[in-house]
Coordinates of C-alpha atoms in Angstrom, one line a residue:
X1 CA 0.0 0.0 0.0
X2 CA 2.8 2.3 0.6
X3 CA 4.7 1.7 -2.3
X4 CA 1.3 2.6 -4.5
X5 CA 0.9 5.9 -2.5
X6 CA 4.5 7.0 -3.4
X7 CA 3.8 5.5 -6.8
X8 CA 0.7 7.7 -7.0
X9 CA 2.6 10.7 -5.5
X10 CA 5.3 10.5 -8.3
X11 CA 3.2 9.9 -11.0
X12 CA 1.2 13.2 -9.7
X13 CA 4.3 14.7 -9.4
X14 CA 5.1 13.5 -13.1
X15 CA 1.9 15.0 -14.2
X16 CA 2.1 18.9 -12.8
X17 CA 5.8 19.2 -14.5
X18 CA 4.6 17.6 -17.5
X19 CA 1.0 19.9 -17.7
X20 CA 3.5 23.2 -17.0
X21 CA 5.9 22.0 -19.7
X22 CA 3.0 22.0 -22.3
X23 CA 1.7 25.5 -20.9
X24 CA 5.3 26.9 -21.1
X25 CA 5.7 25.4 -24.5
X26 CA 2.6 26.5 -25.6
X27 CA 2.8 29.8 -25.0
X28 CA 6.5 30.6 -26.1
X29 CA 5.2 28.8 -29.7
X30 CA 2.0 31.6 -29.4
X31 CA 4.6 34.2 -28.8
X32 CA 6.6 33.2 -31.6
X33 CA 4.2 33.0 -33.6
X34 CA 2.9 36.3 -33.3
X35 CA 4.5 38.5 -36.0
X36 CA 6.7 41.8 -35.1
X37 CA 3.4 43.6 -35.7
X38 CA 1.8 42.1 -33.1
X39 CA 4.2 43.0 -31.0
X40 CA 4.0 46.6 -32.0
X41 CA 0.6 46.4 -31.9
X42 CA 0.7 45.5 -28.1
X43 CA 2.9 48.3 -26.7
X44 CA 1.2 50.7 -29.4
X45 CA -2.0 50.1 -27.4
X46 CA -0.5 50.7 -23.8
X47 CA 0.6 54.1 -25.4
X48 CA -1.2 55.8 -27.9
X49 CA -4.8 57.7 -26.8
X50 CA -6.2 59.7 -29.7
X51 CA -7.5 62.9 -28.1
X52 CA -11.2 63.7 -28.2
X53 CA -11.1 67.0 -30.0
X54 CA -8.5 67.9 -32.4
X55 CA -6.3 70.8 -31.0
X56 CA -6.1 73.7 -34.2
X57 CA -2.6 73.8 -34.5
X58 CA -3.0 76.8 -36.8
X59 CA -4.3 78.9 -34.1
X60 CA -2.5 76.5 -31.4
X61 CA 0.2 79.5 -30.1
X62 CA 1.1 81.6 -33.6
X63 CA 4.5 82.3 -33.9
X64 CA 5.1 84.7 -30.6
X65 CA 6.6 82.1 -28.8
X66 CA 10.2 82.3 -30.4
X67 CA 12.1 85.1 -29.0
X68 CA 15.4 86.3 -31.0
X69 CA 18.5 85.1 -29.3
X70 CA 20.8 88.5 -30.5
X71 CA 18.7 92.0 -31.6
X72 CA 14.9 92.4 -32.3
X73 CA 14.1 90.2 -35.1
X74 CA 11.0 88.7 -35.5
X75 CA 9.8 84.7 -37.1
X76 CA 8.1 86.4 -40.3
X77 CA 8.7 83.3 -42.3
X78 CA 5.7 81.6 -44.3
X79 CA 5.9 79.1 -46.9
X80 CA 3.1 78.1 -49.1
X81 CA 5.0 74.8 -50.0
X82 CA 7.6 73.1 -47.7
X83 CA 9.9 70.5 -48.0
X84 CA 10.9 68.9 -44.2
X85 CA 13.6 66.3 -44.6
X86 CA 14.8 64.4 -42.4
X87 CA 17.9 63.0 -41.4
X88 CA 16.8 59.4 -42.1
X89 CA 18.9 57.3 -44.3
X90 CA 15.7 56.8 -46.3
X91 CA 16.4 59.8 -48.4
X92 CA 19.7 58.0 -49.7
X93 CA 19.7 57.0 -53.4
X94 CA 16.0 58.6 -53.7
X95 CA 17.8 61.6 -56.1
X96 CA 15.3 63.9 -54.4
X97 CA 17.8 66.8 -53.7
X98 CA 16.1 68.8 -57.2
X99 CA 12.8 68.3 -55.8
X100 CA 13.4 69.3 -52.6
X101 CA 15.3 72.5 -53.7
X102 CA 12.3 73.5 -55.6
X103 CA 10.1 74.1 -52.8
X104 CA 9.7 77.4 -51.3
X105 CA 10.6 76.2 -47.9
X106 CA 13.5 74.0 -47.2
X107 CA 13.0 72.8 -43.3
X108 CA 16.2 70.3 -41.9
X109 CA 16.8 69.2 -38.3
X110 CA 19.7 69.4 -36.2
X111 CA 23.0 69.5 -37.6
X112 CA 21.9 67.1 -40.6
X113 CA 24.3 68.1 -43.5
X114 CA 23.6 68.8 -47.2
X115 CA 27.2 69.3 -48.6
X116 CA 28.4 65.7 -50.2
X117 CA 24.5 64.8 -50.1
X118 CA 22.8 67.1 -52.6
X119 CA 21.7 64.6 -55.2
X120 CA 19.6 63.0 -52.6
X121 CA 18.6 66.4 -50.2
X122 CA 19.5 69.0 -51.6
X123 CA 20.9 72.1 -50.8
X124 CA 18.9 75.1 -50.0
X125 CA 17.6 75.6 -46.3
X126 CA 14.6 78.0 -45.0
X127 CA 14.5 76.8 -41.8
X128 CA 16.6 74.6 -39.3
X129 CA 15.0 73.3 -36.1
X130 CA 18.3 72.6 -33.5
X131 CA 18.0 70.6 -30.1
X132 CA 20.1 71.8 -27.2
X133 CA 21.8 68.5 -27.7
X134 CA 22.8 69.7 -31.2
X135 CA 24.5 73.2 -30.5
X136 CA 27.6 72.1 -30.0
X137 CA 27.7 70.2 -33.4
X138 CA 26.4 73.1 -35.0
X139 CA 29.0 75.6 -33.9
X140 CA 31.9 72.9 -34.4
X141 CA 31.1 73.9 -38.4
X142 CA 30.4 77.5 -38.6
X143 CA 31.5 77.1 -42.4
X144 CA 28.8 75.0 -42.9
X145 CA 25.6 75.8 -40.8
X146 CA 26.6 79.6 -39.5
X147 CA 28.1 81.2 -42.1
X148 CA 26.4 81.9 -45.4
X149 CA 26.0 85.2 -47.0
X150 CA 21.5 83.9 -47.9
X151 CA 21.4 82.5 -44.1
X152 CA 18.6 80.3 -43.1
X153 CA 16.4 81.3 -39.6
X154 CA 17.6 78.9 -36.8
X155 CA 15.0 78.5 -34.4
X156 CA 16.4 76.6 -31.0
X157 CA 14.7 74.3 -28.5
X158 CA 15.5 73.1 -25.1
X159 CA 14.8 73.4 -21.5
X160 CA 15.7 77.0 -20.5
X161 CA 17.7 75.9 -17.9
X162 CA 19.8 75.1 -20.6
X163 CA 18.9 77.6 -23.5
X164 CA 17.3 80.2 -21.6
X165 CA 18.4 84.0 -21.3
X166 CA 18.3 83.4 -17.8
X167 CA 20.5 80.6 -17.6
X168 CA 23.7 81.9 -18.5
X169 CA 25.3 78.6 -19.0
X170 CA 27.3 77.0 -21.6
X171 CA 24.8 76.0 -24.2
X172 CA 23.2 79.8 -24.3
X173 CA 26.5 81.6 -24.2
X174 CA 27.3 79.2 -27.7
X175 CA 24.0 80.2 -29.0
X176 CA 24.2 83.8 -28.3
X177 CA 27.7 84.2 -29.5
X178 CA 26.9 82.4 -32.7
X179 CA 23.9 85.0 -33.2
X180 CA 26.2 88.1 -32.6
X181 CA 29.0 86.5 -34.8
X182 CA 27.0 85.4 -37.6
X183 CA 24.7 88.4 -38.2
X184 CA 23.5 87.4 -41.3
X185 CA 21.5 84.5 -39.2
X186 CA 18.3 84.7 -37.7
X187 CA 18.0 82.7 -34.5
X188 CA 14.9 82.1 -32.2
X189 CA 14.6 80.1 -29.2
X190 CA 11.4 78.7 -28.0
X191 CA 10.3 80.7 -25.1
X192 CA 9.6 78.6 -21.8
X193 CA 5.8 79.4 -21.9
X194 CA 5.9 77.7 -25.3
X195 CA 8.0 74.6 -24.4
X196 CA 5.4 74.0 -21.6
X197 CA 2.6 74.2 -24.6
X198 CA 4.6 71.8 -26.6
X199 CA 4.2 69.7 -23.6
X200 CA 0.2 70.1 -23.3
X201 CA -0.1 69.6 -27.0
X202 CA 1.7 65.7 -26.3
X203 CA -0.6 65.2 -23.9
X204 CA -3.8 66.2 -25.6
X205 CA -2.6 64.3 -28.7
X206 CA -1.1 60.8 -26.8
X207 CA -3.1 60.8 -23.7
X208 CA 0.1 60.9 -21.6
X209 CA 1.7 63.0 -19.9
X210 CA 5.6 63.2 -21.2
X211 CA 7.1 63.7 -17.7
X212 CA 5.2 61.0 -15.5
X213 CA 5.7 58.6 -18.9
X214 CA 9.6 59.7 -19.0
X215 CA 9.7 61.0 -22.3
X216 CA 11.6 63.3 -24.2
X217 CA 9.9 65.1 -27.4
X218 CA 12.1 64.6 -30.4
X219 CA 13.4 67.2 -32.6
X220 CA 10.9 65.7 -35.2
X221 CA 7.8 66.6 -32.7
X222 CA 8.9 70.6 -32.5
X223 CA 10.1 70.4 -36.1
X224 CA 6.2 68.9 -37.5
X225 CA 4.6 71.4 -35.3
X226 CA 6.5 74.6 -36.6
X227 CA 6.4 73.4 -39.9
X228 CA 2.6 73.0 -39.4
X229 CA 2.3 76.3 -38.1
X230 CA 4.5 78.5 -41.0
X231 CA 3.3 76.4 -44.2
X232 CA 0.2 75.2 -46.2
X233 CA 1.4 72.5 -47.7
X234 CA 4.1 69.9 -46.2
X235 CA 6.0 67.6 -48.0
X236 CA 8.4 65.0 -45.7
X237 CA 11.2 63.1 -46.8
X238 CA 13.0 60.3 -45.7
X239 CA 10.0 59.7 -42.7
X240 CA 8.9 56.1 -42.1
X241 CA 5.2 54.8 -41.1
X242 CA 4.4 54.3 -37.4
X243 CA 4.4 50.5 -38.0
X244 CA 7.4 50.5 -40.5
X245 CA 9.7 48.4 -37.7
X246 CA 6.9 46.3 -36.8
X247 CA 6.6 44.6 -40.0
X248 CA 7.4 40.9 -40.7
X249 CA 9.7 39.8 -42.0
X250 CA 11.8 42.6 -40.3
X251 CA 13.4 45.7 -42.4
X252 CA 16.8 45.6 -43.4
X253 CA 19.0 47.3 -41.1
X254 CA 19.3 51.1 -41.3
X255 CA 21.7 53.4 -39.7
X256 CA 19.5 56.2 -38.0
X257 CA 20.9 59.2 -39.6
X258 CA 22.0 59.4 -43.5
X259 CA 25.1 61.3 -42.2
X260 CA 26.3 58.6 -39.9
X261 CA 26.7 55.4 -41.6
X262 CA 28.4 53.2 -38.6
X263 CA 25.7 54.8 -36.3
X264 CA 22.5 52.9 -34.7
X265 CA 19.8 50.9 -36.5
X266 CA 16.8 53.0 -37.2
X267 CA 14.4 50.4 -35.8
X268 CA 16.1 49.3 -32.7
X269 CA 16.3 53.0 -32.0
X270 CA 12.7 53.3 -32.7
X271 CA 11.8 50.3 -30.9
X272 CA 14.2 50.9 -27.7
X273 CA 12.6 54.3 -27.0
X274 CA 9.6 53.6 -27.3
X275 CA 9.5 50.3 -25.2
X276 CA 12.2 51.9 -22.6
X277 CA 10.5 52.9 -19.3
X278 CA 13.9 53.3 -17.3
X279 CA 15.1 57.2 -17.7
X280 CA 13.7 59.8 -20.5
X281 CA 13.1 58.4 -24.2
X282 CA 11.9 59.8 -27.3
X283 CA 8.6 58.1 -27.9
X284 CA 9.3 57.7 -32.1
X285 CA 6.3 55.0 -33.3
X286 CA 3.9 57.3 -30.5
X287 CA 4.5 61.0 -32.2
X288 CA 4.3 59.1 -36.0
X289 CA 0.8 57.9 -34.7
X290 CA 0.1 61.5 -34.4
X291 CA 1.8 62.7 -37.2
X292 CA -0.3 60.8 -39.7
X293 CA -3.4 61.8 -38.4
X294 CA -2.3 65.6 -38.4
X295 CA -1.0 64.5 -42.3
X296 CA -5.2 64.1 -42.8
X297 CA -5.9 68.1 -41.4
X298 CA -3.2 70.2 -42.3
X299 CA -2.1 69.4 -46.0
X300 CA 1.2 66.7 -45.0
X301 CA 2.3 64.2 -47.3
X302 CA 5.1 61.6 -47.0
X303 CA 7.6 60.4 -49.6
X304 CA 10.8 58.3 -49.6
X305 CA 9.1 56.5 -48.5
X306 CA 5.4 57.1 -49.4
X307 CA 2.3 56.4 -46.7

């Protein structure tokens, strides 16, 4: 009889590892089996909110919220037809650099260069849209981005503790001497009051709130949003869908900027920020969400490639 009971006890024993093998097996073969998309369509969901009412972006905050960094200019620039490109290595090999010079507006991010890339971006620039991060790039080639005799208008965002008149510190003393140096430029920075709007305006768009969700905007958020507010008609290069790195099978690797051919994969930079909960990221596939349904109200198309 005792021998039957520990019989029974092993063989019950047997039974619970072999039911929890079949669950675990189970459901790694489910996850497997899901594609990439899936994937993206499970932390798209945890993200993304559409807001209720659409916020008017052409009467959102006009264009009072960029102060001059040096003298008493003013942001007078309006564009019936823009070109934004980006500093995606999808623009590579498109040839779009004749295109793009033909718009009236040229808008480029960052320090994201044109000279041994005009076939494919062009040359002319209207407009340039520079992080804090990106200063010190930017005035490491004066030749390049500060000194032109037909300058572009530089408009600069950041946190003003950083950027601010009242911060005194490294990044604004670069910014302001560029300005007084380079006269020919025009440079704004966003005002404080305005940053704090940008922040609202993520908010009413996502659903979440950028600090509590540790995010950083991207250059591409501030950039879409000015370009929004100076032009009538937007054409972006080089931009990719918000579901491009969810696809299966997966996209061929990418570096993240044309410019920088040993730099990051574009998707596993995409994907990394948006999944990453641990410090501040850039929430990529989240402002694309947004981007395409602002493409619907405000006259934005996408090419190279087209969605």
């Amino acid at each position: 009889m005792g021998l039957r009971l520990v019989d029974k006890g092993h063989n019950s024993k047997r039974m619970v590892v072999f039911v929890a093998i079949f669950l675990i097996t189970t459901l790694f073969i489910l996850y497997n089996s899901n594609s990439a998309n899936d994937s993206y369509e499970a932390f798209k969901m945890v993200g993304y909110k559409s807001a209720t009412k659409n916020t008017d972006l052409k009467k959102w905050a006009g264009k009072d919220g960029y102060i001059p960094v040096f003298g008493n200019k003013s942001l007078t620039l309006h564009c019936s037809q823009c070109a934004l490109v980006t500093s995606s290595s999808h623009v590579l090999g498109t040839g779009a650099g004749a295109e793009i010079d033909h718009a009236e507006c040229v808008i480029r991010m960052n320090d994201a260069p044109t000279a041994g890339f005009e076939a494919d971006v062009g040359n002319k620039t209207s407009l340039r849209v520079v992080a804090h991060s990106s200063v010190i790039r930017l005035v490491r080639k004066p030749q390049e981005f500060l000194n032109c005799s037909d300058c572009p208008s530089v408009i600069f965002w950041g946190p003003p503790t950083k950027i601010g008149r009242d911060a005194k510190g490294t990044l604004y003393r670069l910014i302001h001497r560029a300005a007084m140096t380079y006269t020919n430029l025009t440079t704004f920075a966003v005002t404080p009051s305005k940053m704090r709007k940008f922040d609202t305006l993520f908010y009413k768009e996502t659903g979440r709130d950028r600090q509590k969700s540790q995010s950083w905007l991207s250059t591409g958020w501030f950039t879409m949003v000015i370009a929004i507010e100076i032009c009538d008609n937007i054409k972006v290069y080089g931009m990719v869908p918000p579901n491009y790195c969810g696809r299966h099978p997966q996209p061929k690797r990418m570096p993240y900027h044309y410019y920088k051919p040993r730099g990051p994969d574009e998707c596993v930079t995409y994907l990394t920020n948006e999944r990453g909960r641990r410090g501040n990221h850039h929430r990529f596939i989240t402002e694309k969400q947004v981007f395409s349904r602002w493409a619907k109200l405000y006259n934005i198309s996408f090419v190279h490639p087209t969605w």
